Amino acid sequence: TVKIYSHDSQRDINYFVVENADALAYLANLGTIPIHIWSSRIGHLENPDWLLFDVDPKGSTTENAVHTARETVKLLSEIGLKSAVKTSGQMGIHVMVGLRPAYTYQQARDFSEIVARLVVSRIPDLCTIERNKALRKGKVYIDYLQLGHGKTIAAPYTVRPNPGAPVSSPIRMAELKPDLAPESFTIKNMVARMKRLKTDPFSGAINDQQHLEPSLKLLSAKYKDAGLG
């Protein structure tokens, strides 16, 4: 474990450091079902390993979440960034961009906010960045604020404690379609699925250590062209 002070809790918290299969088995033996992880690792805790867009369809539909996630991936591609996508294991979709761990959480979050605002400007009838649920008016919420020091997300391949034991499943871009059914990825079919795919769709979120500077120039130009700044 590693001891880290939590400003929210006003105390030190001992976090598990999981580096191998034995550590995962130890967590399972404790009765852990969902595993939530930081967006950075020991050695660079202040520098995230990815950008994160948590596409949350609560109050909307999975189909609208898929359209929002696809538009996010499309915009990221237009500015030269490769994405990895996974289901949250519940209703949401996580769009992630592997980063060189050289940016602060604030820098990464500021970049993500510009992306999210531009996506909303493109499909305003489908999505929003409004945090207040009562003001979302049935739109998909793009949560870029979940990227933060000490904030966690459902780990890839973690099981969720819901009926059917759904799994937070990395998916290929070709699977990000309107008929996507996140609940169909379960503990019962995940092993067979990964054997069939042979490669891990999530690997880019770890291995694609991308730079933001070239993309920031392109993003800024698009932002101004859209009349946003």
PDB file of C-alpha atoms in Angstrom:
ATOM      1  CA  THR A   1       0.000   0.000   0.000  1.00  0.00           C
ATOM      2  CA  VAL A   2       0.927   3.649  -0.255  1.00  0.00           C
ATOM      3  CA  LYS A   3      -0.241   6.266   2.236  1.00  0.00           C
ATOM      4  CA  ILE A   4      -1.674   9.421   0.629  1.00  0.00           C
ATOM      5  CA  TYR A   5      -3.320  12.337   2.394  1.00  0.00           C
ATOM      6  CA  SER A   6      -6.916  12.991   1.354  1.00  0.00           C
ATOM      7  CA  HIS A   7      -7.981  16.643   1.558  1.00  0.00           C
ATOM      8  CA  ASP A   8     -11.633  15.622   1.232  1.00  0.00           C
ATOM      9  CA  SER A   9     -11.460  13.148   4.101  1.00  0.00           C
ATOM     10  CA  GLN A  10      -8.864  15.154   6.058  1.00  0.00           C
ATOM     11  CA  ARG A  11      -6.850  12.023   6.771  1.00  0.00           C
ATOM     12  CA  ASP A  12      -4.242   9.659   5.351  1.00  0.00           C
ATOM     13  CA  ILE A  13      -5.606   6.775   3.295  1.00  0.00           C
ATOM     14  CA  ASN A  14      -3.697   3.585   2.575  1.00  0.00           C
ATOM     15  CA  TYR A  15      -4.267   2.831  -1.124  1.00  0.00           C
ATOM     16  CA  PHE A  16      -3.552  -0.559  -2.620  1.00  0.00           C
ATOM     17  CA  VAL A  17      -0.781  -0.685  -5.200  1.00  0.00           C
ATOM     18  CA  VAL A  18      -1.620  -3.439  -7.679  1.00  0.00           C
ATOM     19  CA  GLU A  19       1.347  -4.550  -9.767  1.00  0.00           C
ATOM     20  CA  ASN A  20       0.689  -8.199 -10.575  1.00  0.00           C
ATOM     21  CA  ALA A  21      -1.886 -10.979 -10.719  1.00  0.00           C
ATOM     22  CA  ASP A  22      -1.248 -11.987  -7.107  1.00  0.00           C
ATOM     23  CA  ALA A  23      -2.229  -8.509  -5.929  1.00  0.00           C
ATOM     24  CA  LEU A  24      -5.476  -8.727  -7.908  1.00  0.00           C
ATOM     25  CA  ALA A  25      -6.174 -12.131  -6.391  1.00  0.00           C
ATOM     26  CA  TYR A  26      -5.562 -10.644  -2.932  1.00  0.00           C
ATOM     27  CA  LEU A  27      -8.171  -7.945  -3.570  1.00  0.00           C
ATOM     28  CA  ALA A  28     -10.635 -10.566  -4.796  1.00  0.00           C
ATOM     29  CA  ASN A  29     -10.013 -12.613  -1.660  1.00  0.00           C
ATOM     30  CA  LEU A  30     -11.045  -9.597   0.411  1.00  0.00           C
ATOM     31  CA  GLY A  31     -14.426  -9.690  -1.308  1.00  0.00           C
ATOM     32  CA  THR A  32     -13.696  -6.745  -3.570  1.00  0.00           C
ATOM     33  CA  ILE A  33     -16.065  -6.663  -6.546  1.00  0.00           C
ATOM     34  CA  PRO A  34     -15.670  -3.322  -8.323  1.00  0.00           C
ATOM     35  CA  ILE A  35     -12.093  -2.059  -8.488  1.00  0.00           C
ATOM     36  CA  HIS A  36     -11.713   1.685  -8.932  1.00  0.00           C
ATOM     37  CA  ILE A  37      -8.385   3.105 -10.006  1.00  0.00           C
ATOM     38  CA  TRP A  38      -6.584   6.424 -10.145  1.00  0.00           C
ATOM     39  CA  SER A  39      -5.688   7.960 -13.501  1.00  0.00           C
ATOM     40  CA  SER A  40      -1.998   8.055 -12.553  1.00  0.00           C
ATOM     41  CA  ARG A  41       0.493   5.589 -11.144  1.00  0.00           C
ATOM     42  CA  ILE A  42       3.170   5.447  -8.472  1.00  0.00           C
ATOM     43  CA  GLY A  43       6.123   7.460  -9.741  1.00  0.00           C
ATOM     44  CA  HIS A  44       4.013  10.205 -11.277  1.00  0.00           C
ATOM     45  CA  LEU A  45       0.896  10.506  -9.149  1.00  0.00           C
ATOM     46  CA  GLU A  46       0.490  14.190 -10.060  1.00  0.00           C
ATOM     47  CA  ASN A  47       0.590  13.420 -13.803  1.00  0.00           C
ATOM     48  CA  PRO A  48      -2.293  11.448 -15.355  1.00  0.00           C
ATOM     49  CA  ASP A  49      -1.756   8.609 -17.793  1.00  0.00           C
ATOM     50  CA  TRP A  50      -4.750   9.617 -19.899  1.00  0.00           C
ATOM     51  CA  LEU A  51      -7.432  12.102 -20.738  1.00  0.00           C
ATOM     52  CA  LEU A  52     -10.860  10.928 -19.609  1.00  0.00           C
ATOM     53  CA  PHE A  53     -14.325  11.694 -20.945  1.00  0.00           C
ATOM     54  CA  ASP A  54     -16.982   9.957 -18.875  1.00  0.00           C
ATOM     55  CA  VAL A  55     -20.025   9.892 -21.155  1.00  0.00           C
ATOM     56  CA  ASP A  56     -22.973   9.493 -18.791  1.00  0.00           C
ATOM     57  CA  PRO A  57     -26.426   8.802 -20.317  1.00  0.00           C
ATOM     58  CA  LYS A  58     -28.429   8.868 -17.062  1.00  0.00           C
ATOM     59  CA  GLY A  59     -31.705  10.509 -18.030  1.00  0.00           C
ATOM     60  CA  SER A  60     -30.974   9.927 -21.721  1.00  0.00           C
ATOM     61  CA  THR A  61     -30.305   6.756 -23.744  1.00  0.00           C
ATOM     62  CA  THR A  62     -27.413   4.473 -24.545  1.00  0.00           C
ATOM     63  CA  GLU A  63     -27.886   5.292 -28.218  1.00  0.00           C
ATOM     64  CA  ASN A  64     -27.365   8.999 -27.511  1.00  0.00           C
ATOM     65  CA  ALA A  65     -24.335   8.148 -25.380  1.00  0.00           C
ATOM     66  CA  VAL A  66     -22.869   6.215 -28.307  1.00  0.00           C
ATOM     67  CA  HIS A  67     -23.407   9.155 -30.672  1.00  0.00           C
ATOM     68  CA  THR A  68     -21.758  11.461 -28.141  1.00  0.00           C
ATOM     69  CA  ALA A  69     -18.814   9.109 -27.624  1.00  0.00           C
ATOM     70  CA  ARG A  70     -18.375   8.706 -31.392  1.00  0.00           C
ATOM     71  CA  GLU A  71     -18.343  12.487 -31.879  1.00  0.00           C
ATOM     72  CA  THR A  72     -15.766  12.789 -29.110  1.00  0.00           C
ATOM     73  CA  VAL A  73     -13.555  10.148 -30.732  1.00  0.00           C
ATOM     74  CA  LYS A  74     -14.000  11.853 -34.111  1.00  0.00           C
ATOM     75  CA  LEU A  75     -12.943  15.251 -32.782  1.00  0.00           C
ATOM     76  CA  LEU A  76      -9.951  13.779 -30.993  1.00  0.00           C
ATOM     77  CA  SER A  77      -8.906  12.067 -34.225  1.00  0.00           C
ATOM     78  CA  GLU A  78      -9.218  15.371 -36.106  1.00  0.00           C
ATOM     79  CA  ILE A  79      -6.647  16.920 -33.783  1.00  0.00           C
ATOM     80  CA  GLY A  80      -4.301  13.942 -34.054  1.00  0.00           C
ATOM     81  CA  LEU A  81      -5.114  11.967 -30.918  1.00  0.00           C
ATOM     82  CA  LYS A  82      -5.919   8.262 -30.733  1.00  0.00           C
ATOM     83  CA  SER A  83      -8.652   7.118 -28.363  1.00  0.00           C
ATOM     84  CA  ALA A  84      -9.457   3.974 -26.418  1.00  0.00           C
ATOM     85  CA  VAL A  85     -13.048   3.259 -25.428  1.00  0.00           C
ATOM     86  CA  LYS A  86     -14.612   1.086 -22.748  1.00  0.00           C
ATOM     87  CA  THR A  87     -17.987   0.657 -21.144  1.00  0.00           C
ATOM     88  CA  SER A  88     -18.196   1.730 -17.520  1.00  0.00           C
ATOM     89  CA  GLY A  89     -19.843  -1.551 -16.564  1.00  0.00           C
ATOM     90  CA  GLN A  90     -23.056   0.338 -15.990  1.00  0.00           C
ATOM     91  CA  MET A  91     -24.701   2.807 -18.400  1.00  0.00           C
ATOM     92  CA  GLY A  92     -21.720   4.991 -19.213  1.00  0.00           C
ATOM     93  CA  ILE A  93     -18.974   4.977 -21.829  1.00  0.00           C
ATOM     94  CA  HIS A  94     -15.403   6.039 -21.109  1.00  0.00           C
ATOM     95  CA  VAL A  95     -13.422   7.677 -23.915  1.00  0.00           C
ATOM     96  CA  MET A  96      -9.741   7.823 -23.003  1.00  0.00           C
ATOM     97  CA  VAL A  97      -6.591   9.183 -24.609  1.00  0.00           C
ATOM     98  CA  GLY A  98      -3.224   7.791 -23.552  1.00  0.00           C
ATOM     99  CA  LEU A  99      -0.851  10.554 -22.440  1.00  0.00           C
ATOM    100  CA  ARG A 100       2.823  11.018 -21.837  1.00  0.00           C
ATOM    101  CA  PRO A 101       2.751  11.496 -18.037  1.00  0.00           C
ATOM    102  CA  ALA A 102       4.197  15.003 -18.214  1.00  0.00           C
ATOM    103  CA  TYR A 103       1.050  17.088 -17.732  1.00  0.00           C
ATOM    104  CA  THR A 104      -0.628  18.084 -14.490  1.00  0.00           C
ATOM    105  CA  TYR A 105      -4.184  17.038 -13.792  1.00  0.00           C
ATOM    106  CA  GLN A 106      -5.237  20.658 -14.216  1.00  0.00           C
ATOM    107  CA  GLN A 107      -3.601  20.914 -17.642  1.00  0.00           C
ATOM    108  CA  ALA A 108      -5.167  17.662 -18.810  1.00  0.00           C
ATOM    109  CA  ARG A 109      -8.571  18.668 -17.447  1.00  0.00           C
ATOM    110  CA  ASP A 110      -8.419  22.099 -19.099  1.00  0.00           C
ATOM    111  CA  PHE A 111      -7.650  20.425 -22.425  1.00  0.00           C
ATOM    112  CA  SER A 112     -10.521  17.990 -21.906  1.00  0.00           C
ATOM    113  CA  GLU A 113     -12.916  20.822 -21.116  1.00  0.00           C
ATOM    114  CA  ILE A 114     -12.190  22.495 -24.465  1.00  0.00           C
ATOM    115  CA  VAL A 115     -12.802  19.188 -26.248  1.00  0.00           C
ATOM    116  CA  ALA A 116     -16.054  18.610 -24.348  1.00  0.00           C
ATOM    117  CA  ARG A 117     -17.343  22.124 -25.067  1.00  0.00           C
ATOM    118  CA  LEU A 118     -16.590  21.719 -28.751  1.00  0.00           C
ATOM    119  CA  VAL A 119     -18.370  18.346 -28.886  1.00  0.00           C
ATOM    120  CA  VAL A 120     -21.426  19.940 -27.264  1.00  0.00           C
ATOM    121  CA  SER A 121     -21.343  22.738 -29.845  1.00  0.00           C
ATOM    122  CA  ARG A 122     -21.468  20.121 -32.604  1.00  0.00           C
ATOM    123  CA  ILE A 123     -24.352  18.046 -31.219  1.00  0.00           C
ATOM    124  CA  PRO A 124     -26.120  20.349 -28.740  1.00  0.00           C
ATOM    125  CA  ASP A 125     -29.389  18.416 -28.902  1.00  0.00           C
ATOM    126  CA  LEU A 126     -27.703  15.270 -27.595  1.00  0.00           C
ATOM    127  CA  CYS A 127     -25.190  16.261 -24.944  1.00  0.00           C
ATOM    128  CA  THR A 128     -24.204  18.775 -22.301  1.00  0.00           C
ATOM    129  CA  ILE A 129     -21.486  19.574 -19.763  1.00  0.00           C
ATOM    130  CA  GLU A 130     -24.064  20.771 -17.230  1.00  0.00           C
ATOM    131  CA  ARG A 131     -23.296  19.121 -13.875  1.00  0.00           C
ATOM    132  CA  ASN A 132     -26.735  19.819 -12.404  1.00  0.00           C
ATOM    133  CA  LYS A 133     -28.883  16.821 -13.346  1.00  0.00           C
ATOM    134  CA  ALA A 134     -32.048  18.887 -13.130  1.00  0.00           C
ATOM    135  CA  LEU A 135     -30.752  21.198 -15.874  1.00  0.00           C
ATOM    136  CA  ARG A 136     -29.595  18.550 -18.353  1.00  0.00           C
ATOM    137  CA  LYS A 137     -33.024  18.218 -19.964  1.00  0.00           C
ATOM    138  CA  GLY A 138     -32.575  14.586 -20.949  1.00  0.00           C
ATOM    139  CA  LYS A 139     -29.159  15.080 -22.530  1.00  0.00           C
ATOM    140  CA  VAL A 140     -26.040  12.939 -22.187  1.00  0.00           C
ATOM    141  CA  TYR A 141     -23.535  14.380 -19.734  1.00  0.00           C
ATOM    142  CA  ILE A 142     -19.876  14.612 -20.778  1.00  0.00           C
ATOM    143  CA  ASP A 143     -18.007  14.536 -17.473  1.00  0.00           C
ATOM    144  CA  TYR A 144     -14.450  15.774 -17.968  1.00  0.00           C
ATOM    145  CA  LEU A 145     -14.141  16.715 -14.281  1.00  0.00           C
ATOM    146  CA  GLN A 146     -13.754  13.082 -13.224  1.00  0.00           C
ATOM    147  CA  LEU A 147     -10.098  13.439 -14.202  1.00  0.00           C
ATOM    148  CA  GLY A 148      -8.485  14.641 -10.996  1.00  0.00           C
ATOM    149  CA  HIS A 149      -5.908  13.803  -8.361  1.00  0.00           C
ATOM    150  CA  GLY A 150      -7.399  11.134  -6.120  1.00  0.00           C
ATOM    151  CA  LYS A 151     -10.518  10.708  -8.247  1.00  0.00           C
ATOM    152  CA  THR A 152     -11.155   7.201  -9.522  1.00  0.00           C
ATOM    153  CA  ILE A 153     -12.905   5.353 -12.315  1.00  0.00           C
ATOM    154  CA  ALA A 154     -13.997   1.755 -12.748  1.00  0.00           C
ATOM    155  CA  ALA A 155     -10.950  -0.197 -13.856  1.00  0.00           C
ATOM    156  CA  PRO A 156     -11.018  -1.929 -17.233  1.00  0.00           C
ATOM    157  CA  TYR A 157     -12.377  -5.465 -16.847  1.00  0.00           C
ATOM    158  CA  THR A 158     -13.659  -4.839 -13.335  1.00  0.00           C
ATOM    159  CA  VAL A 159     -16.945  -6.515 -12.426  1.00  0.00           C
ATOM    160  CA  ARG A 160     -19.810  -4.347 -11.187  1.00  0.00           C
ATOM    161  CA  PRO A 161     -22.116  -5.487  -8.377  1.00  0.00           C
ATOM    162  CA  ASN A 162     -25.231  -5.434 -10.527  1.00  0.00           C
ATOM    163  CA  PRO A 163     -27.573  -8.170 -11.785  1.00  0.00           C
ATOM    164  CA  GLY A 164     -25.812 -10.294 -14.390  1.00  0.00           C
ATOM    165  CA  ALA A 165     -22.337  -9.266 -13.154  1.00  0.00           C
ATOM    166  CA  PRO A 166     -21.574  -6.792 -15.981  1.00  0.00           C
ATOM    167  CA  VAL A 167     -17.961  -5.913 -16.697  1.00  0.00           C
ATOM    168  CA  SER A 168     -16.342  -2.617 -17.614  1.00  0.00           C
ATOM    169  CA  SER A 169     -15.350  -3.815 -21.057  1.00  0.00           C
ATOM    170  CA  PRO A 170     -12.898  -2.213 -23.480  1.00  0.00           C
ATOM    171  CA  ILE A 171     -14.424  -2.237 -26.948  1.00  0.00           C
ATOM    172  CA  ARG A 172     -13.212  -1.776 -30.498  1.00  0.00           C
ATOM    173  CA  MET A 173     -14.312   1.343 -32.356  1.00  0.00           C
ATOM    174  CA  ALA A 174     -16.343  -0.864 -34.702  1.00  0.00           C
ATOM    175  CA  GLU A 175     -18.399  -1.974 -31.683  1.00  0.00           C
ATOM    176  CA  LEU A 176     -19.274   1.597 -30.712  1.00  0.00           C
ATOM    177  CA  LYS A 177     -22.632   1.458 -32.494  1.00  0.00           C
ATOM    178  CA  PRO A 178     -26.155   2.650 -31.607  1.00  0.00           C
ATOM    179  CA  ASP A 179     -27.189  -0.890 -30.651  1.00  0.00           C
ATOM    180  CA  LEU A 180     -24.377  -1.194 -28.096  1.00  0.00           C
ATOM    181  CA  ALA A 181     -25.625  -3.033 -25.001  1.00  0.00           C
ATOM    182  CA  PRO A 182     -23.156  -2.425 -22.142  1.00  0.00           C
ATOM    183  CA  GLU A 183     -24.921  -4.981 -19.963  1.00  0.00           C
ATOM    184  CA  SER A 184     -24.083  -7.726 -22.467  1.00  0.00           C
ATOM    185  CA  PHE A 185     -20.416  -7.757 -21.380  1.00  0.00           C
ATOM    186  CA  THR A 186     -20.400  -9.963 -18.305  1.00  0.00           C
ATOM    187  CA  ILE A 187     -18.168 -12.062 -16.117  1.00  0.00           C
ATOM    188  CA  LYS A 188     -19.504 -15.127 -17.939  1.00  0.00           C
ATOM    189  CA  ASN A 189     -18.411 -14.146 -21.450  1.00  0.00           C
ATOM    190  CA  MET A 190     -15.419 -11.828 -20.903  1.00  0.00           C
ATOM    191  CA  VAL A 191     -12.681 -14.470 -20.968  1.00  0.00           C
ATOM    192  CA  ALA A 192     -14.010 -16.007 -24.187  1.00  0.00           C
ATOM    193  CA  ARG A 193     -14.355 -12.514 -25.670  1.00  0.00           C
ATOM    194  CA  MET A 194     -10.721 -11.611 -24.976  1.00  0.00           C
ATOM    195  CA  LYS A 195      -9.496 -14.895 -26.418  1.00  0.00           C
ATOM    196  CA  ARG A 196     -11.497 -14.126 -29.549  1.00  0.00           C
ATOM    197  CA  LEU A 197     -10.196 -10.556 -29.858  1.00  0.00           C
ATOM    198  CA  LYS A 198      -6.586 -11.619 -29.154  1.00  0.00           C
ATOM    199  CA  THR A 199      -5.501  -7.991 -28.642  1.00  0.00           C
ATOM    200  CA  ASP A 200      -6.627  -5.700 -25.848  1.00  0.00           C
ATOM    201  CA  PRO A 201      -8.684  -2.716 -27.091  1.00  0.00           C
ATOM    202  CA  PHE A 202      -7.669  -0.818 -23.954  1.00  0.00           C
ATOM    203  CA  SER A 203      -3.903  -1.091 -24.477  1.00  0.00           C
ATOM    204  CA  GLY A 204      -3.697   2.258 -26.245  1.00  0.00           C
ATOM    205  CA  ALA A 205      -4.820   4.073 -23.095  1.00  0.00           C
ATOM    206  CA  ILE A 206      -1.590   2.871 -21.466  1.00  0.00           C
ATOM    207  CA  ASN A 207       0.841   2.506 -24.365  1.00  0.00           C
ATOM    208  CA  ASP A 208      -0.025   5.521 -26.550  1.00  0.00           C
ATOM    209  CA  GLN A 209       1.909   8.157 -24.608  1.00  0.00           C
ATOM    210  CA  GLN A 210       0.760  11.082 -26.694  1.00  0.00           C
ATOM    211  CA  HIS A 211       1.779  14.752 -26.586  1.00  0.00           C
ATOM    212  CA  LEU A 212      -0.861  17.462 -26.285  1.00  0.00           C
ATOM    213  CA  GLU A 213       1.032  20.483 -27.636  1.00  0.00           C
ATOM    214  CA  PRO A 214       0.514  19.808 -31.378  1.00  0.00           C
ATOM    215  CA  SER A 215      -3.136  18.928 -30.795  1.00  0.00           C
ATOM    216  CA  LEU A 216      -3.739  22.023 -28.673  1.00  0.00           C
ATOM    217  CA  LYS A 217      -2.994  24.297 -31.635  1.00  0.00           C
ATOM    218  CA  LEU A 218      -5.472  22.414 -33.824  1.00  0.00           C
ATOM    219  CA  LEU A 219      -8.067  22.323 -31.047  1.00  0.00           C
ATOM    220  CA  SER A 220      -7.769  26.054 -30.395  1.00  0.00           C
ATOM    221  CA  ALA A 221      -8.331  26.795 -34.087  1.00  0.00           C
ATOM    222  CA  LYS A 222     -11.449  24.610 -34.151  1.00  0.00           C
ATOM    223  CA  TYR A 223     -12.708  26.249 -30.966  1.00  0.00           C
ATOM    224  CA  LYS A 224     -12.415  29.713 -32.510  1.00  0.00           C
ATOM    225  CA  ASP A 225     -13.930  28.570 -35.807  1.00  0.00           C
ATOM    226  CA  ALA A 226     -16.947  27.319 -33.846  1.00  0.00           C
ATOM    227  CA  GLY A 227     -17.336  30.785 -32.334  1.00  0.00           C
ATOM    228  CA  LEU A 228     -16.542  29.589 -28.825  1.00  0.00           C
ATOM    229  CA  GLY A 229     -13.563  31.786 -28.085  1.00  0.00           C
TER     230      GLY A 229
END
